[in-house]
Short mmCIF file of C-alpha atoms and ligand atoms in Angstrom, two decimals:
data_model
loop_
_atom_site.label_atom_id
_atom_site.label_comp_id
_atom_site.label_asym_id
_atom_site.label_seq_id
_atom_site.Cartn_x
_atom_site.Cartn_y
_atom_site.Cartn_z
CA MET A 137 159.45 172.64 133.90
CA LEU A 138 157.38 171.58 130.85
CA ALA A 139 160.56 170.62 129.02
CA GLY A 140 161.44 168.34 131.94
CA TYR A 141 157.97 166.75 131.72
CA ALA A 142 158.37 166.05 128.01
CA ALA A 143 161.89 164.60 128.60
CA THR A 144 160.65 162.26 131.30
CA ALA A 145 157.80 161.18 129.04
CA ALA A 146 160.14 160.53 126.19
CA GLU A 147 162.52 158.51 128.38
CA ARG A 148 159.59 156.31 129.20
CA GLY A 149 158.46 155.77 125.66
CA VAL A 150 155.62 158.35 125.49
CA GLU A 151 155.80 160.70 122.48
CA ARG A 152 153.27 163.31 123.45
CA ILE A 153 151.67 164.39 126.66
CA ALA A 154 148.75 166.66 127.54
CA ILE A 155 148.90 169.10 130.48
CA THR A 156 145.47 168.88 132.16
CA GLU A 157 145.39 171.07 135.34
CA HIS A 158 142.17 170.89 137.35
CA SER A 159 139.69 173.54 136.49
CA HIS A 160 138.88 174.39 140.10
CA ARG A 161 142.38 175.78 140.66
CA PHE A 162 141.79 178.78 138.41
CA ALA A 163 140.63 182.15 139.58
CA GLN A 164 138.47 182.61 136.50
CA VAL A 165 136.57 179.36 137.35
CA ASP A 166 136.29 180.33 141.01
CA GLY A 167 134.40 183.42 140.01
CA VAL A 168 131.52 181.49 138.52
CA VAL A 169 131.42 178.20 140.47
CA ALA A 170 132.32 179.07 144.02
CA GLY A 171 129.59 178.30 146.55
CA PHE A 172 128.36 175.18 144.88
CA TRP A 173 128.80 173.58 148.29
CA ASP A 174 126.28 175.96 149.96
CA GLY A 175 123.30 174.24 151.44
CA ASP A 176 124.91 170.84 151.70
CA ASP A 177 126.09 169.23 154.99
CA PRO A 178 128.06 171.99 156.83
CA VAL A 179 130.94 169.68 157.72
CA LEU A 180 131.51 168.60 154.17
CA ALA A 181 131.07 172.15 152.94
CA ALA A 182 133.68 173.44 155.37
CA ALA A 183 136.11 170.74 154.32
CA THR A 184 135.58 171.60 150.62
CA VAL A 185 136.06 175.36 151.41
CA ALA A 186 139.43 174.53 153.13
CA ILE A 187 140.65 172.50 150.13
CA TRP A 188 139.31 175.20 147.73
CA ARG A 189 141.24 177.96 149.46
CA GLU A 190 144.37 175.96 149.55
CA GLU A 191 144.32 175.02 145.82
CA GLN A 192 142.78 178.21 144.38
CA GLY A 193 144.40 181.19 142.72
CA ALA A 194 146.04 180.06 139.42
CA ASP A 195 145.49 182.28 136.42
CA LEU A 196 143.92 180.53 133.39
CA ASP A 197 145.30 183.07 130.86
CA ARG A 198 148.81 182.58 132.16
CA TYR A 199 148.46 178.81 132.19
CA CYS A 200 147.47 178.71 128.54
CA GLU A 201 150.23 181.17 127.60
CA VAL A 202 152.90 178.98 129.32
CA VAL A 203 151.76 175.80 127.63
CA GLN A 204 151.40 177.50 124.25
CA ALA A 205 154.93 178.95 124.57
CA ALA A 206 156.17 175.46 125.11
CA GLN A 207 154.32 174.33 121.97
CA ARG A 208 155.94 177.05 119.97
CA GLU A 209 159.30 175.81 121.15
CA GLY A 210 158.34 172.54 119.62
CA LEU A 211 157.70 170.53 122.75
CA PRO A 212 155.28 167.61 122.13
CA ILE A 213 152.65 168.91 124.65
CA GLU A 214 148.95 169.54 124.29
CA LEU A 215 147.04 172.23 126.09
CA GLY A 216 144.41 170.49 128.18
CA ILE A 217 142.30 171.03 131.23
CA GLU A 218 140.45 168.67 133.59
CA VAL A 219 136.99 170.11 133.88
CA ASP A 220 135.05 169.27 137.10
CA LEU A 221 131.38 168.65 136.96
CA LEU A 222 130.11 170.69 139.90
CA PRO A 223 126.60 170.65 141.18
CA GLY A 224 124.46 173.25 139.45
CA ARG A 225 127.51 174.88 137.76
CA ALA A 226 127.88 173.02 134.41
CA GLU A 227 126.61 175.91 132.30
CA ALA A 228 128.70 178.53 134.09
CA MET A 229 131.78 176.25 133.77
CA ALA A 230 131.19 175.71 130.08
CA GLU A 231 131.02 179.42 129.49
CA VAL A 232 134.41 180.00 131.02
CA ILE A 233 136.09 176.97 129.53
CA GLY A 234 134.73 177.82 126.05
CA GLN A 235 136.77 181.02 126.02
CA TYR A 236 140.09 179.21 125.93
CA PRO A 237 141.78 177.32 123.05
CA PHE A 238 142.19 173.86 124.62
CA ASP A 239 143.44 171.01 122.52
CA LEU A 240 141.48 168.65 124.75
CA ARG A 241 139.17 168.82 127.71
CA LEU A 242 138.98 165.95 130.13
CA GLY A 243 135.83 165.78 132.14
CA SER A 244 135.57 164.34 135.67
CA VAL A 245 133.48 163.91 138.75
CA HIS A 246 135.27 164.42 142.05
CA TRP A 247 132.50 166.13 144.01
CA LEU A 248 129.08 164.74 144.91
CA GLY A 249 127.49 167.84 146.37
CA ALA A 250 130.01 169.12 148.79
CA TRP A 251 131.59 165.70 149.26
CA LEU A 252 135.04 165.39 147.63
CA PHE A 253 134.73 161.63 147.78
CA ASP A 254 138.15 160.77 146.48
CA ALA A 255 140.01 162.80 149.14
CA TYR A 256 139.78 159.86 151.50
CA GLY A 257 142.86 161.07 153.44
CA ILE A 258 140.76 163.92 154.85
CA GLY A 259 138.73 163.08 157.94
CA ALA A 260 135.41 164.60 156.99
CA PHE A 261 135.45 163.09 153.51
CA ALA A 262 136.58 159.67 154.73
CA ALA A 263 133.80 159.64 157.37
CA GLU A 264 131.22 160.36 154.72
CA TRP A 265 131.95 156.91 153.13
CA ASP A 266 130.66 155.28 156.32
CA ARG A 267 127.76 157.71 156.76
CA ARG A 268 126.41 157.53 153.18
CA GLY A 269 127.22 153.87 152.47
CA HIS A 270 128.85 152.40 149.42
CA GLU A 271 125.69 151.68 147.44
CA THR A 272 124.41 155.24 147.69
CA ALA A 273 127.79 156.63 146.78
CA TRP A 274 128.03 154.48 143.68
CA ALA A 275 124.53 155.31 142.56
CA GLN A 276 125.04 159.06 143.05
CA TYR A 277 128.34 158.88 141.18
CA ALA A 278 126.68 157.14 138.25
CA ASP A 279 124.03 159.91 138.14
CA ALA A 280 126.75 162.56 138.06
CA LEU A 281 128.70 160.72 135.40
CA ALA A 282 125.53 160.70 133.27
CA GLU A 283 125.20 164.47 133.71
CA LEU A 284 128.87 164.96 132.84
CA ALA A 285 128.60 162.73 129.73
CA GLY A 286 125.66 164.86 128.43
CA SER A 287 127.13 168.24 129.49
CA GLY A 288 129.25 169.14 126.56
CA LEU A 289 131.98 170.01 129.01
CA CYS A 290 134.53 167.52 127.73
CA ASP A 291 136.02 165.47 124.90
CA VAL A 292 137.33 162.67 127.01
CA VAL A 293 135.87 161.27 130.27
CA ALA A 294 138.61 160.92 132.87
CA HIS A 295 138.86 158.05 135.37
CA CYS A 296 135.25 157.11 134.60
CA ASP A 297 134.85 154.75 137.49
CA LEU A 298 136.64 156.94 140.10
CA VAL A 299 134.02 156.05 142.67
CA LYS A 300 136.04 152.93 143.45
CA VAL A 301 139.04 155.09 144.42
CA ALA A 302 138.82 154.51 148.20
CA GLY A 303 138.65 150.78 147.87
CA ARG A 304 134.97 150.79 148.95
CA ALA A 305 132.88 148.80 146.56
CA PRO A 306 129.33 147.52 146.98
CA ASP A 307 128.73 143.78 146.61
CA ALA A 308 129.51 142.26 143.24
CA GLY A 309 126.03 142.18 141.78
CA TYR A 310 125.29 145.82 142.68
CA ARG A 311 128.73 146.88 141.35
CA ARG A 312 128.07 145.10 138.06
CA GLU A 313 124.71 146.81 137.72
CA VAL A 314 126.19 150.33 138.29
CA GLU A 315 129.07 149.53 135.97
CA GLU A 316 126.58 148.57 133.26
CA ARG A 317 124.76 151.86 133.69
CA MET A 318 127.94 153.79 133.46
CA VAL A 319 128.99 151.99 130.29
CA ASP A 320 125.57 152.77 128.67
CA VAL A 321 125.93 156.41 129.41
CA LEU A 322 129.47 156.54 128.06
CA VAL A 323 128.59 154.64 124.88
CA ARG A 324 125.69 156.99 124.16
CA SER A 325 127.86 160.06 124.83
CA GLY A 326 130.15 159.43 121.83
CA LEU A 327 133.01 160.69 123.90
CA ASP A 328 136.41 158.99 124.31
CA ILE A 329 137.34 157.62 127.69
CA GLU A 330 140.63 157.69 129.44
CA VAL A 331 142.38 154.51 130.53
CA SER A 332 144.48 155.55 133.51
CA SER A 333 147.11 153.91 135.63
CA ALA A 334 146.37 156.27 138.56
CA GLY A 335 144.06 153.73 140.25
CA TRP A 336 147.06 151.51 140.87
CA ARG A 337 148.41 154.23 143.19
CA LYS A 338 145.17 154.39 145.16
CA LEU A 339 143.32 152.08 147.58
CA ALA A 340 141.31 150.80 144.68
CA ASP A 341 144.55 149.21 143.27
CA GLU A 342 142.92 148.91 139.88
CA GLN A 343 143.30 150.95 136.72
CA TYR A 344 140.40 153.15 135.58
CA PRO A 345 138.09 151.79 134.26
CA SER A 346 137.74 148.18 135.49
CA ARG A 347 138.57 145.51 132.92
CA ARG A 348 134.93 144.54 132.71
CA MET A 349 133.92 148.11 131.79
CA LEU A 350 136.85 148.43 129.39
CA GLU A 351 135.79 145.32 127.59
CA ALA A 352 132.19 146.45 127.25
CA LEU A 353 133.32 149.90 126.06
CA HIS A 354 135.63 148.28 123.51
CA ALA A 355 132.81 146.06 122.28
CA SER A 356 130.73 149.20 121.65
CA GLY A 357 133.49 150.99 119.77
CA VAL A 358 134.34 153.62 122.40
CA GLY A 359 137.78 155.24 121.80
CA ILE A 360 140.45 155.59 124.44
CA THR A 361 143.21 157.83 125.56
CA LEU A 362 146.01 156.70 127.83
CA ALA A 363 146.92 158.52 131.08
CA SER A 364 148.98 158.31 134.18
CA ASP A 365 147.22 161.35 135.79
CA ALA A 366 150.65 162.46 137.02
CA HIS A 367 150.54 165.02 139.78
CA GLN A 368 154.36 165.20 139.91
CA GLN A 369 157.12 164.61 137.44
CA ASP A 370 158.13 161.15 138.61
CA GLN A 371 154.57 159.85 138.04
CA ILE A 372 154.62 160.74 134.29
CA ALA A 373 153.94 157.63 132.33
CA SER A 374 153.77 155.49 135.45
CA GLY A 375 152.54 152.04 134.64
CA TYR A 376 152.61 152.76 130.98
CA ASP A 377 153.79 149.38 129.81
CA ARG A 378 151.30 147.57 131.98
CA LEU A 379 148.57 149.84 130.73
CA LEU A 380 149.52 149.21 127.15
CA ALA A 381 149.51 145.45 127.69
CA LEU A 382 146.04 145.67 129.27
CA VAL A 383 144.39 147.67 126.53
CA ARG A 384 145.99 145.49 123.81
CA ASP A 385 144.72 142.41 125.69
CA VAL A 386 141.18 143.82 125.72
CA GLY A 387 141.44 144.30 121.98
CA TYR A 388 142.45 147.84 121.33
CA ASP A 389 145.06 148.58 118.75
CA GLN A 390 144.49 152.30 118.39
CA VAL A 391 144.44 155.29 120.75
CA ALA A 392 142.77 158.70 120.30
CA THR A 393 145.08 161.64 120.24
CA TYR A 394 144.23 165.32 120.32
CA VAL A 395 147.01 167.02 118.52
CA GLY A 396 146.55 170.71 117.95
CA GLY A 397 142.91 170.27 119.00
CA ARG A 398 142.19 167.72 116.30
CA ARG A 399 141.11 164.20 117.23
CA GLU A 400 143.03 161.56 115.39
CA LEU A 401 143.59 157.86 115.90
CA ALA A 402 147.09 156.50 116.23
CA ASP A 403 148.31 153.00 116.25
CA LEU A 404 149.37 151.75 119.73
CA PRO A 405 153.08 150.98 120.00
CA MET A 406 153.93 147.34 119.81
ZN1 ZN B 704 140.67 163.74 138.31
#
């Protein structure tokens, strides 16, 4: 399977990829973070429990072994993970993740309390967009992003303006204000940020982050990684050429790589 991923990436012009499974899928993580939804709205909590049960059960030791075996075979693959910031669980999460030899750790915010806001295909989560309102959602997301950026949980912030995923944005002035707050937090964190084509596959129909945020991050010297956030093989490197053109146009000529756990800068392909 991993050999196939690497082959697809190579066919599409990508030399190295990182495998970054979501932290919440692993039994070892479940043991210390489950129940973070308790006390929130019961409808949202029930919807999160349903997703959790469906996606839970992978073994983190086995996951690392499989990726490391592929590395020993010489496949150009990094051992990564996407670490969720979960309400009240950052320390417990850090303790589990810190026991494993990841080459890189993406960090992300998908849950605001018990609300999995990006799962807009699920009724309870979609309805919450109307109930909470765009402005509140954006403000709460920015708060969570600030917590993630200061948490020590990650090396790279994934899809840093994910809150736009459902195509629900507040008016332009408010959006700009929240984007500026998010940029400030990211600049101060010293972390790299991921530029991802995945937003083109969502209602947002825009890469992460927005061009305005990316320009501001570039102006402040923030490093980038490139991602397609592929959840299946045919999505590997999707939109890669378009993404390369965008980051070059913004002014980037280098990309951060995490090879064997070491951060290095590499020239972007022409
Ligand atoms: Zn994610």
